[in-house]
Amino acid sequence: MKISARNTLKGKVVSVEKGATTAHVKIEVANGTVITSSITNEAVDSLGLTVGGEAYAVVKASDVMIAVD
């Protein structure tokens, strides 16, 4: 895979919940750290996403903010 986005996080699909047109896909990218994405059901099928499979969470944004306590 080649992609221009700088923020790619490899992980394991832990949940795929399809709705009428949109699915919520949860990917565990680190022990206990889960990222949720809303994508179309068509995209889920096209990518072959299944629980337990590997996938990447790709963050493409013009700004990435950092915070501390």
mmCIF file of N, CA and C in Angstrom:
data_model
loop_
_atom_site.group_PDB
_atom_site.id
_atom_site.type_symbol
_atom_site.label_atom_id
_atom_site.label_comp_id
_atom_site.label_asym_id
_atom_site.label_seq_id
_atom_site.Cartn_x
_atom_site.Cartn_y
_atom_site.Cartn_z
ATOM 1 N N MET A 1 0.838 -1.172 0.000
ATOM 2 C CA MET A 1 0.000 0.000 0.000
ATOM 3 C C MET A 1 0.882 1.233 0.000
ATOM 4 N N LYS A 2 0.595 2.168 -0.875
ATOM 5 C CA LYS A 2 1.258 3.469 -0.866
ATOM 6 C C LYS A 2 0.171 4.516 -0.729
ATOM 7 N N ILE A 3 0.415 5.471 0.156
ATOM 8 C CA ILE A 3 -0.594 6.505 0.421
ATOM 9 C C ILE A 3 0.121 7.781 0.847
ATOM 10 N N SER A 4 -0.456 8.919 0.514
ATOM 11 C CA SER A 4 0.191 10.185 0.837
ATOM 12 C C SER A 4 -0.065 10.640 2.264
ATOM 13 N N ALA A 5 -1.082 10.117 2.906
ATOM 14 C CA ALA A 5 -1.393 10.524 4.280
ATOM 15 C C ALA A 5 -0.252 10.127 5.202
ATOM 16 N N ARG A 6 0.101 11.004 6.106
ATOM 17 C CA ARG A 6 1.221 10.753 7.009
ATOM 18 C C ARG A 6 0.820 9.932 8.235
ATOM 19 N N ASN A 7 -0.443 9.959 8.580
ATOM 20 C CA ASN A 7 -0.886 9.332 9.821
ATOM 21 C C ASN A 7 -1.640 8.039 9.527
ATOM 22 N N THR A 8 -0.911 6.934 9.478
ATOM 23 C CA THR A 8 -1.530 5.636 9.282
ATOM 24 C C THR A 8 -1.238 4.774 10.503
ATOM 25 N N LEU A 9 -2.277 4.181 11.037
ATOM 26 C CA LEU A 9 -2.154 3.370 12.242
ATOM 27 C C LEU A 9 -2.662 1.971 11.937
ATOM 28 N N LYS A 10 -1.769 1.000 11.960
ATOM 29 C CA LYS A 10 -2.150 -0.380 11.669
ATOM 30 C C LYS A 10 -2.787 -0.996 12.899
ATOM 31 N N GLY A 11 -3.841 -1.764 12.671
ATOM 32 C CA GLY A 11 -4.505 -2.396 13.795
ATOM 33 C C GLY A 11 -5.358 -3.571 13.383
ATOM 34 N N LYS A 12 -6.171 -4.007 14.314
ATOM 35 C CA LYS A 12 -7.035 -5.165 14.139
ATOM 36 C C LYS A 12 -8.490 -4.717 14.243
ATOM 37 N N VAL A 13 -9.308 -5.164 13.310
ATOM 38 C CA VAL A 13 -10.735 -4.815 13.330
ATOM 39 C C VAL A 13 -11.384 -5.562 14.496
ATOM 40 N N VAL A 14 -12.009 -4.808 15.403
ATOM 41 C CA VAL A 14 -12.647 -5.426 16.563
ATOM 42 C C VAL A 14 -14.164 -5.370 16.479
ATOM 43 N N SER A 15 -14.702 -4.547 15.561
ATOM 44 C CA SER A 15 -16.154 -4.446 15.439
ATOM 45 C C SER A 15 -16.524 -3.831 14.099
ATOM 46 N N VAL A 16 -17.567 -4.382 13.471
ATOM 47 C CA VAL A 16 -18.151 -3.807 12.260
ATOM 48 C C VAL A 16 -19.660 -3.817 12.464
ATOM 49 N N GLU A 17 -20.243 -2.627 12.610
ATOM 50 C CA GLU A 17 -21.687 -2.515 12.839
ATOM 51 C C GLU A 17 -22.313 -1.789 11.666
ATOM 52 N N LYS A 18 -22.997 -2.546 10.803
ATOM 53 C CA LYS A 18 -23.630 -1.948 9.631
ATOM 54 C C LYS A 18 -24.997 -1.394 9.988
ATOM 55 N N GLY A 19 -25.288 -0.215 9.442
ATOM 56 C CA GLY A 19 -26.598 0.394 9.556
ATOM 57 C C GLY A 19 -27.284 0.328 8.205
ATOM 58 N N ALA A 20 -28.242 1.214 7.980
ATOM 59 C CA ALA A 20 -28.971 1.232 6.719
ATOM 60 C C ALA A 20 -28.042 1.522 5.540
ATOM 61 N N THR A 21 -27.154 2.494 5.702
ATOM 62 C CA THR A 21 -26.216 2.857 4.624
ATOM 63 C C THR A 21 -24.785 3.020 5.114
ATOM 64 N N THR A 22 -24.624 3.260 6.419
ATOM 65 C CA THR A 22 -23.318 3.557 6.987
ATOM 66 C C THR A 22 -22.941 2.522 8.032
ATOM 67 N N ALA A 23 -21.656 2.206 8.086
ATOM 68 C CA ALA A 23 -21.149 1.269 9.086
ATOM 69 C C ALA A 23 -20.193 1.979 10.024
ATOM 70 N N HIS A 24 -20.133 1.512 11.264
ATOM 71 C CA HIS A 24 -19.144 1.974 12.223
ATOM 72 C C HIS A 24 -18.129 0.847 12.383
ATOM 73 N N VAL A 25 -16.884 1.160 12.047
ATOM 74 C CA VAL A 25 -15.815 0.173 12.116
ATOM 75 C C VAL A 25 -14.855 0.591 13.218
ATOM 76 N N LYS A 26 -14.576 -0.335 14.132
ATOM 77 C CA LYS A 26 -13.645 -0.054 15.223
ATOM 78 C C LYS A 26 -12.371 -0.862 15.001
ATOM 79 N N ILE A 27 -11.239 -0.157 15.076
ATOM 80 C CA ILE A 27 -9.929 -0.778 14.902
ATOM 81 C C ILE A 27 -9.107 -0.536 16.159
ATOM 82 N N GLU A 28 -8.603 -1.606 16.737
ATOM 83 C CA GLU A 28 -7.712 -1.479 17.895
ATOM 84 C C GLU A 28 -6.300 -1.304 17.367
ATOM 85 N N VAL A 29 -5.731 -0.132 17.616
ATOM 86 C CA VAL A 29 -4.407 0.203 17.078
ATOM 87 C C VAL A 29 -3.297 -0.003 18.100
ATOM 88 N N ALA A 30 -3.651 -0.131 19.340
ATOM 89 C CA ALA A 30 -2.707 -0.426 20.421
ATOM 90 C C ALA A 30 -3.505 -1.114 21.508
ATOM 91 N N ASN A 31 -2.834 -1.703 22.449
ATOM 92 C CA ASN A 31 -3.523 -2.421 23.510
ATOM 93 C C ASN A 31 -4.542 -1.530 24.206
ATOM 94 N N GLY A 32 -5.816 -1.711 23.896
ATOM 95 C CA GLY A 32 -6.881 -0.938 24.513
ATOM 96 C C GLY A 32 -7.209 0.370 23.828
ATOM 97 N N THR A 33 -6.462 0.764 22.815
ATOM 98 C CA THR A 33 -6.732 2.009 22.090
ATOM 99 C C THR A 33 -7.483 1.678 20.810
ATOM 100 N N VAL A 34 -8.735 2.177 20.736
ATOM 101 C CA VAL A 34 -9.611 1.865 19.613
ATOM 102 C C VAL A 34 -9.989 3.141 18.875
ATOM 103 N N ILE A 35 -9.904 3.084 17.553
ATOM 104 C CA ILE A 35 -10.320 4.199 16.695
ATOM 105 C C ILE A 35 -11.569 3.756 15.960
ATOM 106 N N THR A 36 -12.584 4.629 15.931
ATOM 107 C CA THR A 36 -13.840 4.325 15.247
ATOM 108 C C THR A 36 -13.978 5.196 14.019
ATOM 109 N N SER A 37 -14.391 4.572 12.920
ATOM 110 C CA SER A 37 -14.602 5.291 11.669
ATOM 111 C C SER A 37 -15.996 4.993 11.143
ATOM 112 N N SER A 38 -16.633 6.003 10.559
ATOM 113 C CA SER A 38 -17.921 5.824 9.889
ATOM 114 C C SER A 38 -17.663 5.797 8.397
ATOM 115 N N ILE A 39 -17.959 4.664 7.767
ATOM 116 C CA ILE A 39 -17.782 4.518 6.326
ATOM 117 C C ILE A 39 -19.034 3.861 5.749
ATOM 118 N N THR A 40 -19.152 3.870 4.441
ATOM 119 C CA THR A 40 -20.328 3.269 3.824
ATOM 120 C C THR A 40 -20.276 1.744 3.936
ATOM 121 N N ASN A 41 -21.454 1.135 3.904
ATOM 122 C CA ASN A 41 -21.521 -0.327 3.879
ATOM 123 C C ASN A 41 -20.811 -0.870 2.645
ATOM 124 N N GLU A 42 -20.937 -0.142 1.540
ATOM 125 C CA GLU A 42 -20.278 -0.540 0.298
ATOM 126 C C GLU A 42 -18.756 -0.594 0.491
ATOM 127 N N ALA A 43 -18.195 0.375 1.219
ATOM 128 C CA ALA A 43 -16.758 0.393 1.479
ATOM 129 C C ALA A 43 -16.344 -0.796 2.346
ATOM 130 N N VAL A 44 -17.167 -1.137 3.330
ATOM 131 C CA VAL A 44 -16.873 -2.302 4.176
ATOM 132 C C VAL A 44 -16.762 -3.553 3.310
ATOM 133 N N ASP A 45 -17.731 -3.726 2.415
ATOM 134 C CA ASP A 45 -17.737 -4.901 1.542
ATOM 135 C C ASP A 45 -16.564 -4.882 0.572
ATOM 136 N N SER A 46 -16.300 -3.725 -0.016
ATOM 137 C CA SER A 46 -15.224 -3.591 -0.993
ATOM 138 C C SER A 46 -13.855 -3.872 -0.373
ATOM 139 N N LEU A 47 -13.660 -3.433 0.863
ATOM 140 C CA LEU A 47 -12.388 -3.642 1.562
ATOM 141 C C LEU A 47 -12.288 -5.032 2.192
ATOM 142 N N GLY A 48 -13.417 -5.740 2.242
ATOM 143 C CA GLY A 48 -13.420 -7.067 2.851
ATOM 144 C C GLY A 48 -13.170 -7.035 4.342
ATOM 145 N N LEU A 49 -13.684 -5.998 5.015
ATOM 146 C CA LEU A 49 -13.440 -5.846 6.448
ATOM 147 C C LEU A 49 -14.230 -6.880 7.251
ATOM 148 N N THR A 50 -13.521 -7.588 8.106
ATOM 149 C CA THR A 50 -14.148 -8.560 8.997
ATOM 150 C C THR A 50 -13.482 -8.468 10.361
ATOM 151 N N VAL A 51 -14.227 -8.794 11.386
ATOM 152 C CA VAL A 51 -13.680 -8.784 12.741
ATOM 153 C C VAL A 51 -12.501 -9.748 12.796
ATOM 154 N N GLY A 52 -11.399 -9.272 13.360
ATOM 155 C CA GLY A 52 -10.181 -10.063 13.476
ATOM 156 C C GLY A 52 -9.187 -9.797 12.363
ATOM 157 N N GLY A 53 -9.644 -9.152 11.286
ATOM 158 C CA GLY A 53 -8.753 -8.840 10.174
ATOM 159 C C GLY A 53 -7.907 -7.616 10.457
ATOM 160 N N GLU A 54 -6.831 -7.476 9.712
ATOM 161 C CA GLU A 54 -5.975 -6.306 9.858
ATOM 162 C C GLU A 54 -6.444 -5.196 8.932
ATOM 163 N N ALA A 55 -6.281 -3.960 9.387
ATOM 164 C CA ALA A 55 -6.645 -2.784 8.595
ATOM 165 C C ALA A 55 -5.844 -1.599 9.111
ATOM 166 N N TYR A 56 -5.888 -0.531 8.361
ATOM 167 C CA TYR A 56 -5.219 0.703 8.755
ATOM 168 C C TYR A 56 -6.250 1.782 9.007
ATOM 169 N N ALA A 57 -6.065 2.546 10.077
ATOM 170 C CA ALA A 57 -6.814 3.776 10.290
ATOM 171 C C ALA A 57 -5.946 4.868 9.675
ATOM 172 N N VAL A 58 -6.488 5.582 8.713
ATOM 173 C CA VAL A 58 -5.736 6.624 8.014
ATOM 174 C C VAL A 58 -6.352 7.966 8.348
ATOM 175 N N VAL A 59 -5.555 8.859 8.912
ATOM 176 C CA VAL A 59 -6.024 10.189 9.288
ATOM 177 C C VAL A 59 -5.450 11.183 8.307
ATOM 178 N N LYS A 60 -6.314 11.840 7.560
ATOM 179 C CA LYS A 60 -5.886 12.859 6.594
ATOM 180 C C LYS A 60 -6.549 14.171 6.998
ATOM 181 N N ALA A 61 -5.755 15.077 7.457
ATOM 182 C CA ALA A 61 -6.295 16.370 7.912
ATOM 183 C C ALA A 61 -5.234 17.438 7.677
ATOM 184 N N SER A 62 -5.699 18.643 7.466
ATOM 185 C CA SER A 62 -4.746 19.734 7.295
ATOM 186 C C SER A 62 -4.127 20.148 8.616
ATOM 187 N N ASP A 63 -4.799 19.839 9.718
ATOM 188 C CA ASP A 63 -4.284 20.163 11.046
ATOM 189 C C ASP A 63 -4.360 18.944 11.932
ATOM 190 N N VAL A 64 -3.300 18.664 12.647
ATOM 191 C CA VAL A 64 -3.303 17.640 13.675
ATOM 192 C C VAL A 64 -2.875 18.337 14.960
ATOM 193 N N MET A 65 -3.780 18.383 15.914
ATOM 194 C CA MET A 65 -3.494 19.086 17.154
ATOM 195 C C MET A 65 -2.928 18.127 18.193
ATOM 196 N N ILE A 66 -2.119 18.654 19.092
ATOM 197 C CA ILE A 66 -1.529 17.904 20.192
ATOM 198 C C ILE A 66 -1.885 18.607 21.477
ATOM 199 N N ALA A 67 -2.231 17.823 22.494
ATOM 200 C CA ALA A 67 -2.609 18.405 23.790
ATOM 201 C C ALA A 67 -1.899 17.672 24.916
ATOM 202 N N VAL A 68 -1.747 18.336 26.037
ATOM 203 C CA VAL A 68 -1.204 17.722 27.252
ATOM 204 C C VAL A 68 -2.046 18.178 28.418
ATOM 205 N N ASP A 69 -1.986 17.432 29.505
ATOM 206 C CA ASP A 69 -2.685 17.814 30.749
ATOM 207 C C ASP A 69 -1.811 18.712 31.573
#
